[in-house]
Structure formats: structure tokens, C-alpha cells
């Protein structure tokens, strides 16, 4: 069997061919952002192709479980067909079901033509027949009832398939939150995510830029973050990008793209108001580090376990015109420190159930919630031990799972490590990502 990537060399560059390459990489375990970046950096690809490919890849991954169910209906003996062929039909099925602006005949004809180039004649007729069958199903695949299997007395498994969510996650939310909230969370995880924008408040005139963004269609963040430098654009992405050159503004350091809920956690837990120096113990790519620096907070140090993430921070600070804090590579559960310089920000590793819309590849991940909770507890305990009495710990996750959120901080409080001062989590009816944050005082 020929290598799928070699076969894709037979296709001319298009949104479909770029999407197939990126989806193959995610199938091998590569994060979706990294997979797309392999192709989006290509200066020869038109911007329109890059945008279409990005949208299609995210749509396929968000609908992954639903689309697999549809494929089993179209191909009862799918195991006999090449994986790349099934991926091409799956991508086309996603476009037919969810891309209202794309002509159906163009999707079908383009996919059949691609299959013919990839595999020769024969399978092109199979692809054409399958996609025509999908069209004849009409709106049925857009209803949860379509995903109910014979013999199922409970409709919840069908709802999980419809919202393309692993049943394990759906059952977790059902047990913790009840049916109504669980379905609301499932629905939000399937929707297109909001786009968050953080205006660089360290620069003169930032309030004018924020006002312009709001006048162009962005919305202020809710609650305590309402007057901050952050705004967000509702479901469907950056609708205001056609009215403002956001790319140039980003390149010039006037703004950054950052999850709105992340900025809400910083505001709601009081981190933006604290004056003590901060150690960002799980800095990642540095979004929260730079947000704090722009707001005038002293970030004494930032560390992360991944050098591939941390190495981006100096360039980010240079783009934004802010000083780069001390950076070091470290596991937050056992950092090479004798004492922290002040407060600690703990954006701990988690299951990511609150950002499934933005990180749809997480749906494919086998989750070990107990291991996450144990690691989170170790990080929190270590930060408390390294901090002086009265220091503040800011704990946050991007998941919707009590075992990783409330239970972790309550266990630390019951253990006499710290006292919970404030908690916040994204309201279920908010369009923003599902995040949790708590401010703790070391005892």
C-alpha cells in the first residue's frame, strides 16, 4: 500500500488536499495547530485556501465521531477500503453537512476527481455513489435521532454521537452536572468557538483600539474583565477581520489572540490587581505571562516543562515591546527552586474538556482524569511549600471536571496547605471557553 502522503502528491494544492494532509498528521497524534502550521507557513498558498483548509480541518475534527457514524452507514464494510479514501469521503461529508456556503455539486465533483487521481477509476464511482446517498438522506444526519442505534433504550449515547463527544465525557458531565447542563456543555463543545482578542494595554492609545474593535463587532468580556483590555468575537470566528487588518495589528504588537475565558480568570481571581511578583509555573506559549506584563504586573519568572513552547516567549515579548522575564525549563511539580519570588500562577495540565471546540483533536485522546488530578495536586502542594505564608496561589484549568477543579483545591484546603479565597468558572450559558480559576492563600 502506497504511503498516503506520497499519494497526496498527485493532487494539486487546494483546501481539500491541504486538509487531508493535516488530518493525516492529527491521526498520527500531532496536535491540530501544529499539523496545520506545517502547511499554512507556505507562502505559495493563497490566503483563501489557508482559511478554507483551516476551517475544514477544525470542522472535521469537531464532528469526528458523528462523521464516523455516517461513514459506517455509507460503507458497512469500511475496513476493506483504503484509509485515505475514507478520509477524503469523510472530509467531503463534513463539507456537505456543515458548509452552507459551498455548492454541493462542487464538493461532490471535486472529491470524486481527487479520488480518481489518488486511486484511479473504480473507487471514484464508489465515492460518487456514497456522497449521492448522503445527499438523498436530506436533513436526517442533522438530527440526534439519526444516531440512535437499534436496541438502545437510552437516548444519551445518540446525543453523544450527535455532538461528537466521547460517551465517557458525556457521562461524566451527566453525573456531575445533570442532564440539562450536560447537554448544554455538549452543544457548546460542538459549536464554532469564540475568538478572543487582547489589546496591548502597555501601549499608548490602547483604549482607542479597543473601542474601535467594539464598534466593529467585538464584544466586551463579561464580569470583572469587562473593562480589561480583552474583547471577544462570538461563535463563527473573526467576523470583523473583513473590516480591520487584524493580522497587521498583531504583527505590530498592538494586539494578541487569546482565549476570552483565560482573561476572565485573571480578572475574576484578582490576579491582575495583586502587586506581588508572579512566577508563572506552567507558562506554555506565554499568553498569560504577556497579559500580566502588559497590565503592569511584575512577572519574576516563567517556566514550563516544554522547551518547544517556552522558546516562543522572547519573540512574543519583543513583538509586544515588553521586557522578557527570567525563563527556565522545569516540571512545575518539582521545580529547581528553594523559594518562589512571590505569588504563583498555576495553569496546570488538564484534560482540556472546556476547550473541545477550539482543540477538537482532544476528542481523540484517551483521558486519565485520576492521573491529571494527582499531578495537579502535586503541583499545587509544591507551590504552597515553596511560597511563604500569606502568598497567593492562582490555580486554573481549561477543563469542565470537578475532579480537576473544585476537588483539587478543596483537598489542598482540607490538608491545611491553603485557604480558598475566590473561585470562578465559566457559566454554562456563556459562549466563552469552559475554564476554572481559584485564588488560594498559603497557610
mmCIF file of C-alpha atoms in Angstrom, residues 42-380:
data_model
loop_
_atom_site.group_PDB
_atom_site.id
_atom_site.type_symbol
_atom_site.label_atom_id
_atom_site.label_comp_id
_atom_site.label_asym_id
_atom_site.label_seq_id
_atom_site.Cartn_x
_atom_site.Cartn_y
_atom_site.Cartn_z
ATOM 1 C CA UNK A 42 3.777 28.023 2.773
ATOM 2 C CA UNK A 43 3.924 31.465 1.099
ATOM 3 C CA UNK A 44 2.742 30.000 -2.201
ATOM 4 C CA UNK A 45 -0.649 29.001 -0.833
ATOM 5 C CA UNK A 46 -3.303 31.717 -1.308
ATOM 6 C CA UNK A 47 -4.768 33.117 1.894
ATOM 7 C CA UNK A 48 -8.231 31.953 0.841
ATOM 8 C CA UNK A 49 -7.003 28.335 0.574
ATOM 9 C CA UNK A 50 -5.366 28.564 4.007
ATOM 10 C CA UNK A 51 -8.572 29.850 5.573
ATOM 11 C CA UNK A 52 -10.760 27.231 3.892
ATOM 12 C CA UNK A 53 -8.389 24.422 4.858
ATOM 13 C CA UNK A 54 -8.206 25.586 8.474
ATOM 14 C CA UNK A 55 -11.974 25.820 8.746
ATOM 15 C CA UNK A 56 -12.463 22.399 7.138
ATOM 16 C CA UNK A 57 -9.883 20.647 9.353
ATOM 17 C CA UNK A 58 -11.425 22.026 12.526
ATOM 18 C CA UNK A 59 -14.914 21.147 11.307
ATOM 19 C CA UNK A 60 -13.914 17.543 10.555
ATOM 20 C CA UNK A 61 -12.252 17.116 13.939
ATOM 21 C CA UNK A 62 -15.161 18.680 15.834
ATOM 22 C CA UNK A 63 -17.580 16.332 14.052
ATOM 23 C CA UNK A 64 -15.209 13.344 14.106
ATOM 24 C CA UNK A 65 -17.437 10.880 15.982
ATOM 25 C CA UNK A 66 -20.586 11.964 14.134
ATOM 26 C CA UNK A 67 -18.857 11.614 10.769
ATOM 27 C CA UNK A 68 -17.513 8.158 11.637
ATOM 28 C CA UNK A 69 -21.092 7.073 12.330
ATOM 29 C CA UNK A 70 -22.214 8.472 8.957
ATOM 30 C CA UNK A 71 -19.349 6.657 7.201
ATOM 31 C CA UNK A 72 -20.442 3.355 8.739
ATOM 32 C CA UNK A 73 -23.877 3.944 7.272
ATOM 33 C CA UNK A 74 -22.400 4.690 3.854
ATOM 34 C CA UNK A 75 -19.814 1.882 3.961
ATOM 35 C CA UNK A 76 -20.943 -1.104 6.071
ATOM 36 C CA UNK A 77 -17.659 -2.850 5.145
ATOM 37 C CA UNK A 78 -15.389 0.164 5.518
ATOM 38 C CA UNK A 79 -12.495 -1.987 6.767
ATOM 39 C CA UNK A 80 -11.941 -3.130 3.164
ATOM 40 C CA UNK A 81 -11.411 0.412 1.866
ATOM 41 C CA UNK A 82 -8.171 2.469 1.928
ATOM 42 C CA UNK A 83 -7.916 4.806 4.935
ATOM 43 C CA UNK A 84 -7.080 7.797 2.727
ATOM 44 C CA UNK A 85 -10.163 7.134 0.589
ATOM 45 C CA UNK A 86 -12.359 7.083 3.697
ATOM 46 C CA UNK A 87 -10.743 10.294 4.938
ATOM 47 C CA UNK A 88 -11.436 12.016 1.614
ATOM 48 C CA UNK A 89 -15.103 10.977 1.715
ATOM 49 C CA UNK A 90 -15.335 11.915 5.399
ATOM 50 C CA UNK A 91 -13.997 15.404 4.642
ATOM 51 C CA UNK A 92 -16.475 15.801 1.794
ATOM 52 C CA UNK A 93 -19.335 14.592 4.009
ATOM 53 C CA UNK A 94 -18.376 17.222 6.580
ATOM 54 C CA UNK A 95 -18.468 19.933 3.921
ATOM 55 C CA UNK A 96 -21.849 18.735 2.643
ATOM 56 C CA UNK A 97 -23.356 18.679 6.130
ATOM 57 C CA UNK A 98 -21.904 21.853 7.616
ATOM 58 C CA UNK A 99 -20.656 24.245 4.901
ATOM 59 C CA UNK A 100 -23.782 26.026 3.733
ATOM 60 C CA UNK A 101 -21.855 28.438 1.514
ATOM 61 C CA UNK A 102 -20.179 25.661 -0.540
ATOM 62 C CA UNK A 103 -22.126 24.332 -3.578
ATOM 63 C CA UNK A 104 -22.911 20.644 -3.074
ATOM 64 C CA UNK A 105 -22.115 19.737 -6.682
ATOM 65 C CA UNK A 106 -18.653 21.332 -6.358
ATOM 66 C CA UNK A 107 -17.920 19.329 -3.210
ATOM 67 C CA UNK A 108 -19.022 16.038 -4.778
ATOM 68 C CA UNK A 109 -17.350 16.596 -8.156
ATOM 69 C CA UNK A 110 -14.117 17.846 -6.585
ATOM 70 C CA UNK A 111 -13.901 14.888 -4.210
ATOM 71 C CA UNK A 112 -14.639 12.347 -6.951
ATOM 72 C CA UNK A 113 -11.951 13.944 -9.115
ATOM 73 C CA UNK A 114 -9.446 13.784 -6.226
ATOM 74 C CA UNK A 115 -10.256 10.118 -5.562
ATOM 75 C CA UNK A 116 -9.722 9.338 -9.249
ATOM 76 C CA UNK A 117 -6.260 10.979 -9.136
ATOM 77 C CA UNK A 118 -5.371 9.154 -5.938
ATOM 78 C CA UNK A 119 -6.643 5.665 -6.741
ATOM 79 C CA UNK A 120 -7.604 5.556 -10.411
ATOM 80 C CA UNK A 121 -11.000 4.577 -11.755
ATOM 81 C CA UNK A 122 -13.280 2.400 -9.685
ATOM 82 C CA UNK A 123 -13.133 3.996 -6.283
ATOM 83 C CA UNK A 124 -14.192 7.300 -7.815
ATOM 84 C CA UNK A 125 -17.563 5.712 -8.602
ATOM 85 C CA UNK A 126 -17.765 4.384 -5.028
ATOM 86 C CA UNK A 127 -17.109 7.884 -3.680
ATOM 87 C CA UNK A 128 -19.693 9.399 -6.006
ATOM 88 C CA UNK A 129 -22.334 6.852 -5.007
ATOM 89 C CA UNK A 130 -21.667 7.339 -1.288
ATOM 90 C CA UNK A 131 -21.872 11.134 -1.443
ATOM 91 C CA UNK A 132 -25.050 10.988 -3.551
ATOM 92 C CA UNK A 133 -26.530 8.642 -0.936
ATOM 93 C CA UNK A 134 -25.647 11.155 1.758
ATOM 94 C CA UNK A 135 -27.405 13.892 -0.201
ATOM 95 C CA UNK A 136 -30.511 11.709 -0.520
ATOM 96 C CA UNK A 137 -30.608 11.410 3.277
ATOM 97 C CA UNK A 138 -31.504 15.089 3.330
ATOM 98 C CA UNK A 139 -31.554 16.648 6.792
ATOM 99 C CA UNK A 140 -31.715 13.300 8.667
ATOM 100 C CA UNK A 141 -27.992 13.386 9.708
ATOM 101 C CA UNK A 142 -28.635 16.776 11.325
ATOM 102 C CA UNK A 143 -30.987 15.208 13.900
ATOM 103 C CA UNK A 144 -29.935 13.276 17.043
ATOM 104 C CA UNK A 145 -32.427 10.510 16.168
ATOM 105 C CA UNK A 146 -30.270 9.536 13.176
ATOM 106 C CA UNK A 147 -27.508 8.443 15.586
ATOM 107 C CA UNK A 148 -29.636 6.163 17.744
ATOM 108 C CA UNK A 149 -28.789 2.505 17.293
ATOM 109 C CA UNK A 150 -31.245 -0.374 17.373
ATOM 110 C CA UNK A 151 -31.903 -1.693 20.843
ATOM 111 C CA UNK A 152 -30.818 1.461 22.679
ATOM 112 C CA UNK A 153 -33.413 2.337 25.298
ATOM 113 C CA UNK A 154 -31.462 5.403 26.390
ATOM 114 C CA UNK A 155 -31.106 8.354 24.007
ATOM 115 C CA UNK A 156 -27.955 9.688 25.708
ATOM 116 C CA UNK A 157 -25.464 7.644 23.609
ATOM 117 C CA UNK A 158 -27.115 9.040 20.458
ATOM 118 C CA UNK A 159 -26.771 12.569 21.828
ATOM 119 C CA UNK A 160 -23.073 11.947 22.463
ATOM 120 C CA UNK A 161 -22.625 10.773 18.861
ATOM 121 C CA UNK A 162 -24.651 13.699 17.551
ATOM 122 C CA UNK A 163 -22.480 16.210 19.402
ATOM 123 C CA UNK A 164 -19.405 14.142 18.510
ATOM 124 C CA UNK A 165 -18.368 13.659 22.120
ATOM 125 C CA UNK A 166 -16.813 10.538 23.654
ATOM 126 C CA UNK A 167 -19.545 8.919 25.730
ATOM 127 C CA UNK A 168 -17.157 8.786 28.685
ATOM 128 C CA UNK A 169 -17.073 12.585 28.739
ATOM 129 C CA UNK A 170 -20.811 12.904 28.242
ATOM 130 C CA UNK A 171 -21.459 10.520 31.137
ATOM 131 C CA UNK A 172 -19.023 12.461 33.318
ATOM 132 C CA UNK A 173 -20.923 15.707 32.716
ATOM 133 C CA UNK A 174 -24.247 13.918 33.177
ATOM 134 C CA UNK A 175 -23.177 12.622 36.596
ATOM 135 C CA UNK A 176 -21.662 15.913 37.753
ATOM 136 C CA UNK A 177 -23.995 18.498 36.260
ATOM 137 C CA UNK A 178 -27.303 16.794 35.432
ATOM 138 C CA UNK A 179 -28.869 16.168 32.040
ATOM 139 C CA UNK A 180 -29.791 19.741 31.058
ATOM 140 C CA UNK A 181 -26.361 21.184 31.820
ATOM 141 C CA UNK A 182 -24.577 18.187 30.310
ATOM 142 C CA UNK A 183 -26.419 18.655 27.007
ATOM 143 C CA UNK A 184 -25.665 22.397 27.076
ATOM 144 C CA UNK A 185 -21.953 21.624 27.533
ATOM 145 C CA UNK A 186 -22.072 19.060 24.731
ATOM 146 C CA UNK A 187 -23.722 21.557 22.420
ATOM 147 C CA UNK A 188 -21.125 24.218 23.211
ATOM 148 C CA UNK A 189 -18.266 21.784 22.614
ATOM 149 C CA UNK A 190 -19.590 21.184 19.093
ATOM 150 C CA UNK A 191 -20.090 24.848 18.173
ATOM 151 C CA UNK A 192 -17.543 27.060 16.496
ATOM 152 C CA UNK A 193 -15.509 28.735 19.243
ATOM 153 C CA UNK A 194 -15.381 32.424 20.010
ATOM 154 C CA UNK A 195 -12.287 34.383 19.067
ATOM 155 C CA UNK A 196 -10.619 36.278 21.905
ATOM 156 C CA UNK A 197 -8.508 39.402 21.378
ATOM 157 C CA UNK A 198 -6.231 41.048 23.947
ATOM 158 C CA UNK A 199 -5.299 44.636 23.173
ATOM 159 C CA UNK A 200 -1.766 45.531 24.273
ATOM 160 C CA UNK A 201 -2.525 47.808 27.232
ATOM 161 C CA UNK A 202 1.147 48.708 27.696
ATOM 162 C CA UNK A 203 0.934 50.951 24.627
ATOM 163 C CA UNK A 204 -0.491 54.476 24.459
ATOM 164 C CA UNK A 205 -3.835 54.652 22.709
ATOM 165 C CA UNK A 206 -4.818 51.056 23.504
ATOM 166 C CA UNK A 207 -8.236 52.160 24.709
ATOM 167 C CA UNK A 208 -8.923 53.747 21.317
ATOM 168 C CA UNK A 209 -8.061 50.479 19.564
ATOM 169 C CA UNK A 210 -10.296 48.541 21.951
ATOM 170 C CA UNK A 211 -13.114 50.996 21.258
ATOM 171 C CA UNK A 212 -12.622 50.521 17.509
ATOM 172 C CA UNK A 213 -12.809 46.738 17.921
ATOM 173 C CA UNK A 214 -16.053 47.070 19.867
ATOM 174 C CA UNK A 215 -17.512 49.395 17.243
ATOM 175 C CA UNK A 216 -16.535 46.860 14.559
ATOM 176 C CA UNK A 217 -18.473 43.982 16.129
ATOM 177 C CA UNK A 218 -16.400 42.655 19.026
ATOM 178 C CA UNK A 219 -17.976 42.363 22.478
ATOM 179 C CA UNK A 220 -16.577 43.227 25.918
ATOM 180 C CA UNK A 221 -15.721 40.334 28.194
ATOM 181 C CA UNK A 222 -18.283 39.667 30.934
ATOM 182 C CA UNK A 223 -17.959 40.383 34.635
ATOM 183 C CA UNK A 224 -14.782 41.745 36.202
ATOM 184 C CA UNK A 225 -12.968 41.530 32.864
ATOM 185 C CA UNK A 226 -15.474 43.871 31.235
ATOM 186 C CA UNK A 227 -13.184 46.911 31.424
ATOM 187 C CA UNK A 228 -9.987 44.987 30.741
ATOM 188 C CA UNK A 229 -8.036 45.035 27.506
ATOM 189 C CA UNK A 230 -9.778 41.889 26.280
ATOM 190 C CA UNK A 231 -12.722 41.533 23.897
ATOM 191 C CA UNK A 232 -14.227 38.587 22.064
ATOM 192 C CA UNK A 233 -15.978 37.845 18.797
ATOM 193 C CA UNK A 234 -18.976 35.474 19.015
ATOM 194 C CA UNK A 235 -19.257 31.999 17.523
ATOM 195 C CA UNK A 236 -18.075 31.701 13.977
ATOM 196 C CA UNK A 237 -14.671 33.327 14.289
ATOM 197 C CA UNK A 238 -13.311 36.726 13.460
ATOM 198 C CA UNK A 239 -16.193 38.272 11.600
ATOM 199 C CA UNK A 240 -14.595 41.680 11.979
ATOM 200 C CA UNK A 241 -11.420 40.613 10.131
ATOM 201 C CA UNK A 242 -13.003 41.854 6.913
ATOM 202 C CA UNK A 243 -13.357 45.324 8.425
ATOM 203 C CA UNK A 244 -9.993 45.568 10.208
ATOM 204 C CA UNK A 245 -6.484 44.401 9.344
ATOM 205 C CA UNK A 246 -6.054 42.280 12.455
ATOM 206 C CA UNK A 247 -3.013 40.463 11.059
ATOM 207 C CA UNK A 248 -1.057 43.703 10.692
ATOM 208 C CA UNK A 249 -2.141 44.863 14.140
ATOM 209 C CA UNK A 250 -0.976 41.583 15.596
ATOM 210 C CA UNK A 251 2.344 41.750 13.754
ATOM 211 C CA UNK A 252 2.885 45.302 15.022
ATOM 212 C CA UNK A 253 2.292 44.179 18.603
ATOM 213 C CA UNK A 254 -0.934 46.150 19.076
ATOM 214 C CA UNK A 255 -2.951 43.030 19.924
ATOM 215 C CA UNK A 256 -2.769 39.291 20.519
ATOM 216 C CA UNK A 257 -5.238 36.466 20.117
ATOM 217 C CA UNK A 258 -6.053 34.847 23.457
ATOM 218 C CA UNK A 259 -8.983 32.899 24.848
ATOM 219 C CA UNK A 260 -11.511 35.241 26.396
ATOM 220 C CA UNK A 261 -12.180 32.933 29.342
ATOM 221 C CA UNK A 262 -8.474 32.893 30.159
ATOM 222 C CA UNK A 263 -8.549 36.678 30.552
ATOM 223 C CA UNK A 264 -11.701 36.348 32.653
ATOM 224 C CA UNK A 265 -9.903 34.025 35.082
ATOM 225 C CA UNK A 266 -7.080 36.560 35.522
ATOM 226 C CA UNK A 267 -9.610 39.281 36.316
ATOM 227 C CA UNK A 268 -12.105 37.287 38.393
ATOM 228 C CA UNK A 269 -9.496 35.744 40.690
ATOM 229 C CA UNK A 270 -7.871 39.139 41.287
ATOM 230 C CA UNK A 271 -4.528 38.275 39.729
ATOM 231 C CA UNK A 272 -4.465 41.465 37.658
ATOM 232 C CA UNK A 273 -4.783 43.547 40.855
ATOM 233 C CA UNK A 274 -2.151 41.819 43.012
ATOM 234 C CA UNK A 275 1.144 43.650 43.395
ATOM 235 C CA UNK A 276 3.487 40.832 44.433
ATOM 236 C CA UNK A 277 5.860 39.410 41.806
ATOM 237 C CA UNK A 278 4.477 36.382 39.964
ATOM 238 C CA UNK A 279 6.053 33.082 38.987
ATOM 239 C CA UNK A 280 4.156 31.617 36.011
ATOM 240 C CA UNK A 281 4.866 27.947 36.701
ATOM 241 C CA UNK A 282 3.167 26.446 33.612
ATOM 242 C CA UNK A 283 3.736 29.244 31.140
ATOM 243 C CA UNK A 284 3.170 27.325 27.891
ATOM 244 C CA UNK A 285 3.433 29.713 24.959
ATOM 245 C CA UNK A 286 3.257 32.664 27.367
ATOM 246 C CA UNK A 287 -0.219 34.095 26.811
ATOM 247 C CA UNK A 288 -0.875 34.770 30.481
ATOM 248 C CA UNK A 289 2.705 35.909 31.129
ATOM 249 C CA UNK A 290 2.457 38.570 28.438
ATOM 250 C CA UNK A 291 -1.057 39.562 29.538
ATOM 251 C CA UNK A 292 0.250 40.210 33.047
ATOM 252 C CA UNK A 293 3.280 42.142 31.792
ATOM 253 C CA UNK A 294 1.087 44.323 29.576
ATOM 254 C CA UNK A 295 -1.114 45.072 32.589
ATOM 255 C CA UNK A 296 1.905 46.230 34.601
ATOM 256 C CA UNK A 297 2.301 43.154 36.791
ATOM 257 C CA UNK A 298 5.831 42.063 37.682
ATOM 258 C CA UNK A 299 6.473 38.574 36.335
ATOM 259 C CA UNK A 300 9.639 37.499 38.087
ATOM 260 C CA UNK A 301 9.942 34.214 36.224
ATOM 261 C CA UNK A 302 8.142 31.938 33.800
ATOM 262 C CA UNK A 303 8.792 28.243 33.381
ATOM 263 C CA UNK A 304 7.385 25.274 31.538
ATOM 264 C CA UNK A 305 8.159 21.600 31.066
ATOM 265 C CA UNK A 306 8.270 22.020 27.256
ATOM 266 C CA UNK A 307 11.113 23.901 25.598
ATOM 267 C CA UNK A 308 9.194 23.915 22.295
ATOM 268 C CA UNK A 309 6.512 26.068 23.948
ATOM 269 C CA UNK A 310 8.726 28.199 26.154
ATOM 270 C CA UNK A 311 11.145 29.214 23.402
ATOM 271 C CA UNK A 312 8.446 31.332 21.746
ATOM 272 C CA UNK A 313 8.200 33.725 24.703
ATOM 273 C CA UNK A 314 11.191 36.019 24.000
ATOM 274 C CA UNK A 315 9.939 36.733 20.470
ATOM 275 C CA UNK A 316 6.426 37.384 21.817
ATOM 276 C CA UNK A 317 7.757 39.851 24.375
ATOM 277 C CA UNK A 318 9.800 41.594 21.672
ATOM 278 C CA UNK A 319 6.749 41.845 19.396
ATOM 279 C CA UNK A 320 4.730 43.400 22.201
ATOM 280 C CA UNK A 321 7.501 45.737 23.342
ATOM 281 C CA UNK A 322 7.652 44.377 26.889
ATOM 282 C CA UNK A 323 10.574 43.002 28.863
ATOM 283 C CA UNK A 324 11.227 39.268 28.898
ATOM 284 C CA UNK A 325 11.123 37.703 32.373
ATOM 285 C CA UNK A 326 13.576 35.096 33.606
ATOM 286 C CA UNK A 327 12.776 31.866 31.754
ATOM 287 C CA UNK A 328 13.700 28.350 32.797
ATOM 288 C CA UNK A 329 12.765 24.822 31.834
ATOM 289 C CA UNK A 330 11.143 22.935 34.704
ATOM 290 C CA UNK A 331 8.459 20.473 35.753
ATOM 291 C CA UNK A 332 6.112 22.502 37.971
ATOM 292 C CA UNK A 333 5.675 19.533 40.307
ATOM 293 C CA UNK A 334 9.414 19.518 41.133
ATOM 294 C CA UNK A 335 10.977 22.869 40.081
ATOM 295 C CA UNK A 336 14.623 23.685 40.902
ATOM 296 C CA UNK A 337 13.658 26.422 43.362
ATOM 297 C CA UNK A 338 14.267 26.952 47.072
ATOM 298 C CA UNK A 339 11.519 29.562 47.302
ATOM 299 C CA UNK A 340 9.118 31.356 44.984
ATOM 300 C CA UNK A 341 9.609 35.100 44.403
ATOM 301 C CA UNK A 342 6.032 35.954 45.456
ATOM 302 C CA UNK A 343 2.714 34.754 44.048
ATOM 303 C CA UNK A 344 2.458 31.688 41.807
ATOM 304 C CA UNK A 345 0.263 31.224 38.735
ATOM 305 C CA UNK A 346 -0.549 27.544 38.208
ATOM 306 C CA UNK A 347 -2.222 26.966 34.840
ATOM 307 C CA UNK A 348 -1.926 23.236 35.384
ATOM 308 C CA UNK A 349 -2.022 20.448 32.773
ATOM 309 C CA UNK A 350 -5.577 19.154 32.442
ATOM 310 C CA UNK A 351 -7.940 17.118 30.289
ATOM 311 C CA UNK A 352 -8.962 20.189 28.238
ATOM 312 C CA UNK A 353 -12.687 19.406 28.295
ATOM 313 C CA UNK A 354 -13.510 23.127 28.353
ATOM 314 C CA UNK A 355 -11.792 23.851 25.039
ATOM 315 C CA UNK A 356 -13.044 20.971 22.889
ATOM 316 C CA UNK A 357 -14.436 23.422 20.335
ATOM 317 C CA UNK A 358 -11.028 25.088 19.930
ATOM 318 C CA UNK A 359 -8.955 21.926 20.395
ATOM 319 C CA UNK A 360 -11.162 19.273 18.760
ATOM 320 C CA UNK A 361 -8.278 16.805 18.491
ATOM 321 C CA UNK A 362 -8.644 16.301 22.270
ATOM 322 C CA UNK A 363 -11.745 14.208 21.462
ATOM 323 C CA UNK A 364 -9.396 11.500 20.196
ATOM 324 C CA UNK A 365 -7.333 11.489 23.392
ATOM 325 C CA UNK A 366 -7.736 8.663 25.889
ATOM 326 C CA UNK A 367 -8.338 10.539 29.133
ATOM 327 C CA UNK A 368 -6.994 9.557 32.543
ATOM 328 C CA UNK A 369 -8.757 12.007 34.844
ATOM 329 C CA UNK A 370 -7.307 10.488 38.019
ATOM 330 C CA UNK A 371 -3.746 10.982 36.759
ATOM 331 C CA UNK A 372 -4.454 14.609 35.915
ATOM 332 C CA UNK A 373 -5.935 15.246 39.360
ATOM 333 C CA UNK A 374 -2.941 13.613 41.057
ATOM 334 C CA UNK A 375 -0.471 15.735 39.042
ATOM 335 C CA UNK A 376 -2.477 18.897 39.711
ATOM 336 C CA UNK A 377 -2.436 18.142 43.425
ATOM 337 C CA UNK A 378 1.343 17.670 43.383
ATOM 338 C CA UNK A 379 1.880 20.969 41.552
ATOM 339 C CA UNK A 380 -0.363 22.834 43.975
#
